[in-house]
Coordinates of C-alpha atoms in Angstrom, one line a residue:
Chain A
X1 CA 208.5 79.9 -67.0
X2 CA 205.0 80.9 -65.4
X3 CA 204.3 79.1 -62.1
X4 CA 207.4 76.6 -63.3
X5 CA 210.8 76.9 -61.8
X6 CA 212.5 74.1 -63.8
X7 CA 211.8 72.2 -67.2
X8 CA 213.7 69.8 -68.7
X9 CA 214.0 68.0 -72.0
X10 CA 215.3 65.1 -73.4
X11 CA 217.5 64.9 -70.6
X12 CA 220.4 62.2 -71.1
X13 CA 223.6 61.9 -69.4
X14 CA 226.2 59.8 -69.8
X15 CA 229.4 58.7 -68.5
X16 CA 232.4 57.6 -70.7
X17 CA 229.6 54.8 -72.5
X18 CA 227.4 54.5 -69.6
X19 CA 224.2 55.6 -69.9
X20 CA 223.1 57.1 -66.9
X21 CA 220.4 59.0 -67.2
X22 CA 217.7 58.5 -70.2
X23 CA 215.5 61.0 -72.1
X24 CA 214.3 62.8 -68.7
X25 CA 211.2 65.3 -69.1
X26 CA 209.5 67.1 -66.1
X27 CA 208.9 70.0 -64.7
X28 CA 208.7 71.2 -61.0
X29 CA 206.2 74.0 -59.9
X30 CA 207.4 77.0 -58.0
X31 CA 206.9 76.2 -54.3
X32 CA 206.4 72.3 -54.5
X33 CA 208.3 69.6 -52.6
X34 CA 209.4 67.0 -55.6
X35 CA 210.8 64.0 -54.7
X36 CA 212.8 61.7 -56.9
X37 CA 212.1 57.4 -55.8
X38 CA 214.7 55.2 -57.3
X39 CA 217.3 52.0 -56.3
X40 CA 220.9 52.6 -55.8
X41 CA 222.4 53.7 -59.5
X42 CA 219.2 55.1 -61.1
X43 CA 221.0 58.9 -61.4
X44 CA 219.5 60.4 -58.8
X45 CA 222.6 62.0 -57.2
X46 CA 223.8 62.8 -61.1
X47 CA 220.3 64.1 -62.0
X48 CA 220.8 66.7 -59.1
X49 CA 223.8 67.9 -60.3
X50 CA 222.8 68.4 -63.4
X51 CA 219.6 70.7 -62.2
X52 CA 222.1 72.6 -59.4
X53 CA 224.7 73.2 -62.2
X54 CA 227.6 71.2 -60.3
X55 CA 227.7 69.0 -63.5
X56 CA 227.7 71.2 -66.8
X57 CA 226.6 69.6 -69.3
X58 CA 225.1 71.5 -72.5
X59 CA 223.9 68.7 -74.5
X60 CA 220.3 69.2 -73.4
X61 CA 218.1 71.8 -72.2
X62 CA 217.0 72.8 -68.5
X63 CA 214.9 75.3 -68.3
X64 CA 214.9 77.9 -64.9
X65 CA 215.3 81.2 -63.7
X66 CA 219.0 81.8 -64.3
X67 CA 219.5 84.2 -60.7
X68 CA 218.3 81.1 -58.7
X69 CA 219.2 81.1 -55.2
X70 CA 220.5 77.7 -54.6
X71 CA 221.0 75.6 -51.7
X72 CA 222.4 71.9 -51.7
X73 CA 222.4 69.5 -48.6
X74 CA 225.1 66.7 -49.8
X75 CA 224.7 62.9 -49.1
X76 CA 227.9 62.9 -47.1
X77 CA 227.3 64.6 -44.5
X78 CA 231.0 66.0 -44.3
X79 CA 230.4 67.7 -47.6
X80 CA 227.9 70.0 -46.4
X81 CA 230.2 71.3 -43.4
X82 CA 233.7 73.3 -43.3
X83 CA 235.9 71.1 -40.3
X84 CA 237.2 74.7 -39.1
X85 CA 234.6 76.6 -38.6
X86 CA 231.8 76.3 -35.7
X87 CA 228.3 75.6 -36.0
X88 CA 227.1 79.1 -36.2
X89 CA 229.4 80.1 -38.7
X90 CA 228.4 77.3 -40.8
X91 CA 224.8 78.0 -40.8
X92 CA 226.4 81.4 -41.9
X93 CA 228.3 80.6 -44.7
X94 CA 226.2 81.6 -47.7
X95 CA 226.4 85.5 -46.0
X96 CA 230.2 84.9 -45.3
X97 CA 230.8 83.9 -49.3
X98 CA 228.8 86.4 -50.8
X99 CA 230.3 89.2 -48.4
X100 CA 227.0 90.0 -46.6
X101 CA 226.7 91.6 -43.3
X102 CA 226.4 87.8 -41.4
X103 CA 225.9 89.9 -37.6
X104 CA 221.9 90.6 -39.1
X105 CA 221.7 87.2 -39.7
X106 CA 223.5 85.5 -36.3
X107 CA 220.4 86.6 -34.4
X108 CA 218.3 84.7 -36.4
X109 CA 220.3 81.8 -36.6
X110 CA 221.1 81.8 -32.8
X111 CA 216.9 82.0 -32.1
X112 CA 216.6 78.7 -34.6
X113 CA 219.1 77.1 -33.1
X114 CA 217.3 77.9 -29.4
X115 CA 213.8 76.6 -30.3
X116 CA 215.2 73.6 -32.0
X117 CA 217.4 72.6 -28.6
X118 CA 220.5 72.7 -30.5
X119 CA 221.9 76.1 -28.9
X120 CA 224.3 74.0 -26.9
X121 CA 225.7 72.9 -30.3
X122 CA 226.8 76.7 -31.6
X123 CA 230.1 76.6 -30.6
X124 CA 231.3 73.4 -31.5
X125 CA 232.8 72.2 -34.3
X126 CA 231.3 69.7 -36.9
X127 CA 234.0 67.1 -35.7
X128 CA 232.5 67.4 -32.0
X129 CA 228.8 66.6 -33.1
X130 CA 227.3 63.3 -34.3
X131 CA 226.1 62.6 -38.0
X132 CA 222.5 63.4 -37.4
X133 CA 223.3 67.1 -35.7
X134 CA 225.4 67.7 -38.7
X135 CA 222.8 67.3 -40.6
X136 CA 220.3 69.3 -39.0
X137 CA 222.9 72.2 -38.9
X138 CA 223.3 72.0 -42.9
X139 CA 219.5 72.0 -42.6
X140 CA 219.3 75.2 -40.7
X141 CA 221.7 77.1 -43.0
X142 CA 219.2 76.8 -46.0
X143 CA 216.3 78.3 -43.2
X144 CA 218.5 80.8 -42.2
X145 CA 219.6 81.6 -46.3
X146 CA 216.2 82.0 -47.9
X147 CA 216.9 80.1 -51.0
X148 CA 214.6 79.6 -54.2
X149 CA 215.4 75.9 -54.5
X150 CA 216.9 73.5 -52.1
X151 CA 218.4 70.5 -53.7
X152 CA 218.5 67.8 -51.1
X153 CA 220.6 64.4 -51.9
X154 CA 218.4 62.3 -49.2
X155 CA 221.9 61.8 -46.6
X156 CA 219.2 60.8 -43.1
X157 CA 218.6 57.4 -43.9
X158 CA 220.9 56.2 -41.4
X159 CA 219.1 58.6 -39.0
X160 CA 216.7 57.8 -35.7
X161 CA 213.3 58.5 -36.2
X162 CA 213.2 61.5 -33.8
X163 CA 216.1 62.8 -35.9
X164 CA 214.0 62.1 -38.8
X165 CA 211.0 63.6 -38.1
X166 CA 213.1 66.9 -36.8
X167 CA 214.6 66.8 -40.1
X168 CA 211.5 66.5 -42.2
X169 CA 209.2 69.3 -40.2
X170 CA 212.6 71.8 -41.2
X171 CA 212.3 71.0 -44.4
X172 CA 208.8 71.8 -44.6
X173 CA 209.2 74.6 -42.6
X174 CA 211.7 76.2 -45.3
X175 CA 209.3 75.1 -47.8
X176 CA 206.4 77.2 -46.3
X177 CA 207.9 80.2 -44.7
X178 CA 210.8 80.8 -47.2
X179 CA 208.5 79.7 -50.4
X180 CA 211.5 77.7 -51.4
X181 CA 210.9 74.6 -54.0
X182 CA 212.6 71.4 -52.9
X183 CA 214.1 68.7 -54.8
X184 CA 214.5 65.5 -53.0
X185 CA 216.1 62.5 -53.8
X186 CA 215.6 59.1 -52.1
X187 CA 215.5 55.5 -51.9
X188 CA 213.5 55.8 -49.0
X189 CA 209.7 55.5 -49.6
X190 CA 208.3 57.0 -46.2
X191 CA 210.7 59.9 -46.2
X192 CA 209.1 61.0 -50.0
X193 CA 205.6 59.9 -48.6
X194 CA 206.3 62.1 -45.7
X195 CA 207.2 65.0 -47.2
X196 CA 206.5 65.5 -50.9
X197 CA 203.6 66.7 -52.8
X198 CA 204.9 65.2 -56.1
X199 CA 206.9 61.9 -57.1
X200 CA 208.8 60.7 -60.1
X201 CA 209.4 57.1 -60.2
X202 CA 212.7 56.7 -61.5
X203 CA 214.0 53.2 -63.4
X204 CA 217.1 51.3 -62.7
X205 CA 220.4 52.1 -64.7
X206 CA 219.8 54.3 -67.0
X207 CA 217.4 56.3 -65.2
X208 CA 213.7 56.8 -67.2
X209 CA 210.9 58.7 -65.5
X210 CA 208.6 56.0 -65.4
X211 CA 205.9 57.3 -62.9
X212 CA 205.1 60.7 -61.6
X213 CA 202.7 60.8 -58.6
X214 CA 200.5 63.3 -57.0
X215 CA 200.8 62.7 -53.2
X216 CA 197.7 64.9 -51.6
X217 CA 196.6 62.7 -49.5
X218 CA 198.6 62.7 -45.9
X219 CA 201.1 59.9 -44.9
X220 CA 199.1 56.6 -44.5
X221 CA 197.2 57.2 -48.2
X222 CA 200.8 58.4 -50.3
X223 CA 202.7 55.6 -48.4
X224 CA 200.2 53.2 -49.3
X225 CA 200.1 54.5 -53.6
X226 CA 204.3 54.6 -53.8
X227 CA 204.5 51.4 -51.8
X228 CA 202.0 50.0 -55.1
X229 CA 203.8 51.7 -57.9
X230 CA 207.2 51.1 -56.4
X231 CA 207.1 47.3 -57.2
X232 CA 208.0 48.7 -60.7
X233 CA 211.6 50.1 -59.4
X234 CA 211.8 47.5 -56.6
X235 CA 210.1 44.4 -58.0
X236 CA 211.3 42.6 -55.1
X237 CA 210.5 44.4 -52.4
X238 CA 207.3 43.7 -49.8
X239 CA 205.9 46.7 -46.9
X240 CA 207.8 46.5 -44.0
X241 CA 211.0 45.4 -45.6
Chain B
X1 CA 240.5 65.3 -20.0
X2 CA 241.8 67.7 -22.3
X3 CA 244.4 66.4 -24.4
X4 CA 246.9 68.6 -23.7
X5 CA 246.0 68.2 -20.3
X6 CA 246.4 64.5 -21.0
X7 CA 249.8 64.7 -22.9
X8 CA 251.4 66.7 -19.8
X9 CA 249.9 64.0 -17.7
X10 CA 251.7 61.3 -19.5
X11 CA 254.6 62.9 -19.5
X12 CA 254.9 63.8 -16.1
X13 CA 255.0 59.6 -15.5
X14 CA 256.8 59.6 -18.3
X15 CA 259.5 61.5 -15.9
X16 CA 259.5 59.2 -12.9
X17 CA 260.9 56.7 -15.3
X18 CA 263.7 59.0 -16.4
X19 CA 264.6 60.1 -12.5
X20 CA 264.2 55.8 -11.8
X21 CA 267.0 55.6 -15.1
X22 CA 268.8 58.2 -13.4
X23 CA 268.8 56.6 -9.6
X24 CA 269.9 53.2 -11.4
X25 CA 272.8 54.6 -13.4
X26 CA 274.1 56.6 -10.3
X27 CA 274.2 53.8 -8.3
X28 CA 275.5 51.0 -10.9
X29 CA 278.5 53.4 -11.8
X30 CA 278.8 53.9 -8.0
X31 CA 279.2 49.8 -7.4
X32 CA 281.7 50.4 -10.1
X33 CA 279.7 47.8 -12.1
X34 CA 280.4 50.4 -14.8
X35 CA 283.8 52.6 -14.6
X36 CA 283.0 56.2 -14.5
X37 CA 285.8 57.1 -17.0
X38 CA 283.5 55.7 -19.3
X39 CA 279.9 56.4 -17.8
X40 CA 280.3 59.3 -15.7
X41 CA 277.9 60.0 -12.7
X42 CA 275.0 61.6 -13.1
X43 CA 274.9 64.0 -9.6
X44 CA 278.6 64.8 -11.1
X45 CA 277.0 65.4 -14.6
X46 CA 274.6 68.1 -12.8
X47 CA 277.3 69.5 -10.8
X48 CA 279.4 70.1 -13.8
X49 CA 276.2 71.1 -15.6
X50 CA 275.5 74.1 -12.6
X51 CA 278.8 75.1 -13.8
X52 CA 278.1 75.5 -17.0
X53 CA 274.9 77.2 -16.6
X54 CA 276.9 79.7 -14.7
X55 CA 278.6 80.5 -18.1
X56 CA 277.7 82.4 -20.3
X57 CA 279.1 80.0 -23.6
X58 CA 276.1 77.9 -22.6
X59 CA 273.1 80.3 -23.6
X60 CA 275.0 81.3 -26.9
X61 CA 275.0 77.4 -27.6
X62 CA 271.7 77.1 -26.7
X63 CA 270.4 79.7 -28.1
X64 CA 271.9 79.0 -31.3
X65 CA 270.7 75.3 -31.2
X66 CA 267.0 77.3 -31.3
X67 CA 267.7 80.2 -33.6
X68 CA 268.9 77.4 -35.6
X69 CA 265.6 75.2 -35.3
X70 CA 263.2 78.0 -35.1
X71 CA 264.5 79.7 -38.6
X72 CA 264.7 76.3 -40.2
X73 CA 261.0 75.5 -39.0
X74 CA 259.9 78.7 -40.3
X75 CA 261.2 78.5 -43.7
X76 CA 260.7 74.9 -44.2
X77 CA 257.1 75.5 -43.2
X78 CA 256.3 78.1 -45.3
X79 CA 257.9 76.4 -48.4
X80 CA 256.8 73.0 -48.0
X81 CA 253.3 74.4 -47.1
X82 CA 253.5 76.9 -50.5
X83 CA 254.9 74.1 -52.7
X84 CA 252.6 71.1 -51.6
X85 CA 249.7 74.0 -51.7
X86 CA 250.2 74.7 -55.3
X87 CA 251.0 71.2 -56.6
X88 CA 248.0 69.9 -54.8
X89 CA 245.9 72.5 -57.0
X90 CA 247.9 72.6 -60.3
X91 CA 248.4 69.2 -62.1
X92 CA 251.1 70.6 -64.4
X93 CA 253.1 71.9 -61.2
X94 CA 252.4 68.2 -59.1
X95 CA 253.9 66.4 -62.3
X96 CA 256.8 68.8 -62.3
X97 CA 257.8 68.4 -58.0
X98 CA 256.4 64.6 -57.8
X99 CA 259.9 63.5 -58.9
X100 CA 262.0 65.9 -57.1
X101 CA 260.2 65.7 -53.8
X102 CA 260.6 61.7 -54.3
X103 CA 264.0 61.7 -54.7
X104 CA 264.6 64.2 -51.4
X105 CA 262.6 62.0 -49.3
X106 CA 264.7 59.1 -50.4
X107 CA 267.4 61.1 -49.3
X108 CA 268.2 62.5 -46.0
X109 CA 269.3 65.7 -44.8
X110 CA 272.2 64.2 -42.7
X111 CA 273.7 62.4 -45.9
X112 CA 273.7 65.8 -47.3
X113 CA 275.7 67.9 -44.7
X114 CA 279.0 67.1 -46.7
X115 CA 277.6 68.2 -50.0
X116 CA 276.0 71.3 -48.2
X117 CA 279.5 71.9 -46.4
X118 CA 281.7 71.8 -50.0
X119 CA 278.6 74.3 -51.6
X120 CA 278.0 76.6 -48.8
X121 CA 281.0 76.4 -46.3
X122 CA 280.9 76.0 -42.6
X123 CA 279.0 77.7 -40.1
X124 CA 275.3 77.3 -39.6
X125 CA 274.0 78.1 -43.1
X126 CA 274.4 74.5 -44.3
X127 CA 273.0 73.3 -40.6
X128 CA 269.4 75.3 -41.7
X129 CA 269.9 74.7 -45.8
X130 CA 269.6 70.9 -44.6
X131 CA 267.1 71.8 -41.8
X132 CA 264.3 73.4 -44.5
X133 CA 265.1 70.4 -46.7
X134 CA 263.9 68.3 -43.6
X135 CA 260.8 69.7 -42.9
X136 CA 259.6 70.7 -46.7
X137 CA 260.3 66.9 -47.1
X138 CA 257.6 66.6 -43.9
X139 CA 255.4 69.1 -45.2
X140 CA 255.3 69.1 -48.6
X141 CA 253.3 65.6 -49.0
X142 CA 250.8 66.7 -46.5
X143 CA 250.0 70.0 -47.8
X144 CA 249.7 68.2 -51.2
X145 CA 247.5 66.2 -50.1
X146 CA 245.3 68.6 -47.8
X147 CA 244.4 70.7 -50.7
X148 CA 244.2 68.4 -53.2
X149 CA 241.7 66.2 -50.7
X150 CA 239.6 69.8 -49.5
X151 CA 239.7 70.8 -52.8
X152 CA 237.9 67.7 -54.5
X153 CA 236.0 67.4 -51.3
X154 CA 234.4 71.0 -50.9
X155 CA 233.9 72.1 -55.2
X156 CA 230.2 71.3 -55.1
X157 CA 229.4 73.4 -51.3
X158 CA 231.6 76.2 -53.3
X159 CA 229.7 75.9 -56.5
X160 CA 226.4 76.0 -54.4
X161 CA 227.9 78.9 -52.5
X162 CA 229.1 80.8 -55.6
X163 CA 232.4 81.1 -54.9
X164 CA 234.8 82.5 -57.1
X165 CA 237.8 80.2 -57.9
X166 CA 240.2 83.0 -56.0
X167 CA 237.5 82.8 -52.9
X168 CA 237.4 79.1 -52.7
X169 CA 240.7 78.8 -52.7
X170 CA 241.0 81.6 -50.2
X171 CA 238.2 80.7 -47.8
X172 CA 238.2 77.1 -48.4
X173 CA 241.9 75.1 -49.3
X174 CA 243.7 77.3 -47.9
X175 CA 242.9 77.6 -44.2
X176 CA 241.6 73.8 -44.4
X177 CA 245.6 73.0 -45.8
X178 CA 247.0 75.5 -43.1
X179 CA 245.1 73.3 -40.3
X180 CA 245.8 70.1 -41.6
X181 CA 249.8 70.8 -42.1
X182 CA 250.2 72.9 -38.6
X183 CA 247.9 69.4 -36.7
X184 CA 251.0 67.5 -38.4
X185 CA 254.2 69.4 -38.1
X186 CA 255.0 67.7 -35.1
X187 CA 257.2 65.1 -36.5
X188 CA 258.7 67.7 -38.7
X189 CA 260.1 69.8 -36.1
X190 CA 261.3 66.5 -33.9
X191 CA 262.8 65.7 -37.0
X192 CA 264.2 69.1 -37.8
X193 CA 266.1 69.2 -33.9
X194 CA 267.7 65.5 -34.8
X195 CA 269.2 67.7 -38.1
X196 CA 270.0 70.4 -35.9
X197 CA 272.1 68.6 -33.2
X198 CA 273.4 66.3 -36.1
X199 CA 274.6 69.1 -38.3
X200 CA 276.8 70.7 -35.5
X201 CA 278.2 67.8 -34.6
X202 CA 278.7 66.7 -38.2
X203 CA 279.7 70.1 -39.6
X204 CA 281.6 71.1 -36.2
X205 CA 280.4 74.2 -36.2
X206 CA 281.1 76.6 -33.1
X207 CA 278.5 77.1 -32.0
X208 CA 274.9 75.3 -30.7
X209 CA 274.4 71.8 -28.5
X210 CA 275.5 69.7 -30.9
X211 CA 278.9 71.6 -31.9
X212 CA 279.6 71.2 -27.7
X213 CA 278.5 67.6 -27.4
X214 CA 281.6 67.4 -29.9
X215 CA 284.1 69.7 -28.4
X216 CA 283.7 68.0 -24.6
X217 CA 283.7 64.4 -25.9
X218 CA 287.2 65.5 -28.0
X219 CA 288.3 67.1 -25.0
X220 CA 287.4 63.6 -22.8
X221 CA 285.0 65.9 -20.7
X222 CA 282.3 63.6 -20.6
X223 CA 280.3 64.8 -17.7
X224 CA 279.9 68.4 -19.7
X225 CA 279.2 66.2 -23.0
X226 CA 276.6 64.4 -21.0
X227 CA 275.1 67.6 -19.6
X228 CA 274.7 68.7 -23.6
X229 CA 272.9 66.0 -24.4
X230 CA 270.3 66.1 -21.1
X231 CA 269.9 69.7 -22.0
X232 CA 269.4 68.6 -26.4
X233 CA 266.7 66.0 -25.0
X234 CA 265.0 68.9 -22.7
X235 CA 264.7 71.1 -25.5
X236 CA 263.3 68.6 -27.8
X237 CA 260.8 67.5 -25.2
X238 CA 259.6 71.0 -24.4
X239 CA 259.3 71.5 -28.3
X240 CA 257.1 68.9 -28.8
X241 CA 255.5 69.5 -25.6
X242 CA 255.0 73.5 -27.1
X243 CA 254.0 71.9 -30.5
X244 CA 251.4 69.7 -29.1
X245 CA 249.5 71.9 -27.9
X246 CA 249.3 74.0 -30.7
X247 CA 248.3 70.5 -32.5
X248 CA 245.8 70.0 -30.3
X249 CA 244.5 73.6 -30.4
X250 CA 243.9 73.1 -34.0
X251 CA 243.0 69.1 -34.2
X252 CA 239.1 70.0 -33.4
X253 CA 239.1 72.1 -36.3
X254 CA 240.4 69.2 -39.3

């Protein structure tokens, strides 16, 4: 796999007669941040699934490391956190199901927690927080849990902006100290601009690949280049809408 | 406000109501507007009612009023809980207990008592037989449903987390179908007292509230009868009160 992590080809999917995916080849570098632009019903949810395993499908051929460490952060944000358990044992989870020693690890979630303001939030359940602390805390499990890849199903785009940008500093954090390589999916242009150092351009049902993107630039210059090749996904769309 | 805090609150002006109901029907029966041979009065309901706290008859019919209730709720739980906790992760079993659990539910207990009476015979056997039907017919749908619901819900977080099928079901349905069938047991074990009180009257057993309700109202001693029946609606109320908090203890947590 060299310096790649994941490799697919020929990737279709369907479901019953629905074609939902469509002959999808890439491959994702060890270390990047890859995000996945397409509208509502392009696969990108199903396309993640595939990658993370959750759908099994042997019908094509996906390439990676079999011993990946994974970690998913669901579009519903109730998916990602267990009702009876607190905040801190959440973030703990991944130690509690593989019966590791979580006490090394509750230090180092507690200190995260601390110098992100949400200390006041440990002990509470996920039932006493709002949608955008629930999905910081999901966040900080997978910073906590070193993971090889991070799958993230986008799930902020009904966020605040301070939320937002909280959210997308984390997730470059994780990227940088814990060498993880994230997989994003979105419909939101700035969020991939943001964030992401590569972009596929995915089609309307079935999704094709029909664009990747290098985003090098900083915010204002990868805004401005999806924003121009996303009239192919969104032909209707205009900046600002 | 805490919501226990909340529930005691309500019910403690809940309570001036029932001491205003009280005042009213004192002094209605007093005006004679009502005969007492008929509606007796309640400061003679509590004086006969001291009396029979002085006796010792009284604790064995209380107390088996609760054995009866508590060993009901217990076994009902656990069954309804194991039964809707299996269907609601084996398909084969759910097609199996649908139909049967259908048909109970269309059913209840108190229609039963005469059929449980003929099988098992008197005493309080057929009283908690009919009792466990009750609350597995509470249970059972809401336990199916919790770990049907968690289960669909949580498989992708415990394919991420590599769960083992025995340690999702272990750390994951289980304890989320515990909490969701414990946060609605309440109406269960309301339910399950009704049964109680009605099976003792029904099946004249010896014992328990219900089996003296029937013995004083045969024996035209209505102020004793009436003292039954304050002390039935006590214990219910400080069983839901005790159940309620438990609820709320574990509502955060669904």
């Amino acid at each position: 796999m060299n310096d790649n992590i994941i490799q697919t080809e020929k990737l279709s999917f369907s479901i019953g007669s629905k074609l939902i995916l469509n002959d999808i080849d890439f491959t994702i570098r060890k270390g990047s941040i890859t995000g996945f632009l397409g509208p509502n019903g392009s696969g990108k949810t199903t396309l993640l699934k595939l990658l993370s395993g959750i759908i099994k499908d042997k019908s094509f051929s996906i390439k990676s490391d079999t011993e990946l460490k994974q970690g998913f952060i669901f579009q519903m944000v109730e998916q990602n956190l267990i009702p009876w358990k607190n905040c801190i044992n959440n973030i703990l989870i991944p130690f509690e199901s593989l019966n590791r020693n979580k006490i090394d690890f509750e230090d180092v979630a507690h200190e995260l927690l601390n110098e992100l303001g949400l200390e006041e939030l440990c002990y509470r359940f996920p039932n006493e927080i709002s949608g955008g602390q629930k999905q910081l805390i999901s966040i900080i499990r997978w910073l906590v849990y070193p993971t090889d890849i991070l799958f993230i199903d986008e799930g902020w785009s009904m966020l605040d902006i301070v939320q937002k940008e909280r959210i997308h500093s984390l997730i470059k954090r994780i990227n940088k100290e814990n060498k993880t390589t994230i997989l994003l999916v979105s419909h939101s242009i700035e969020d991939i601009a943001m964030i992401c150092d590569t972009c596929f351009l995915l089609s309307n049902s079935p999704g094709e690949i029909i664009d990747k993107l290098e985003l090098k630039d900083g915010f204002v210059a990868n805004n401005e280049l999806i924003w121009t090749k996303a009239k192919k996904i969104f032909p209707t769309i205009t900046k600002g809408s | 406000m805490d919501k226990s805090k909340k529930n005691i609150s309500y019910y403690n002006k809940g309570f001036l109501v029932i001491i205003l109901f009280l005042l009213i029907w004192e002094c209605v029966v007093r005006l004679n507007w009502i005969n007492d041979l008929v509606l007796p009065l309640p400061s003679k309901i509590f004086y006969e009612g001291g009396n029979l706290l002085s006796n010792s008859k009284f604790y064995s019919n209380f107390f088996s009023t609760l054995t009866n209730w508590s060993v009901s709720f217990v076994i009902g739980m656990f069954l309804g809980l194991a039964i809707g906790f299996i269907s609601g992760l084996n398909s084969k079993f759910e097609q199996l207990i649908l139909p049967i659990t259908a048909f109970f539910r269309s059913v209840p207990p108190i229609a039963l008592f005469p059929v449980f009476l003929i099988l098992i015979g008197p005493g309080k056997l057929p009283i908690i037989v009919a009792g466990i039907l009750g609350v597995i017919i509470y249970v059972f749908p809401i336990a199916h449903q919790s770990a049907e619901t968690i289960k669909n819900k949580y498989q992708d977080l415990g394919h991420i987390l590599k769960l083992s099928k025995y340690d999702f079901i272990k750390k994951i349905i289980l304890p989320g179908t515990l909490i969701n069938s414990f946060v609605s047991s309440r109406i269960a074990a309301s339910y399950l007292f009704a049964v109680c009180i009605g099976g003792e009257i029904i099946i004249g057993g010896r014992k328990g509230i219900g089996a003296a309700i029937l013995e004083y109202s045969e024996k035209y001693q209505l102020e004793e009868a009436y003292f039954y029946i304050l002390i039935a609606g006590l214990l219910g109320l400080t069983l839901d009160l005790v159940i309620s908090k438990f609820q709320n203890s574990f509502s955060l947590k669904q």
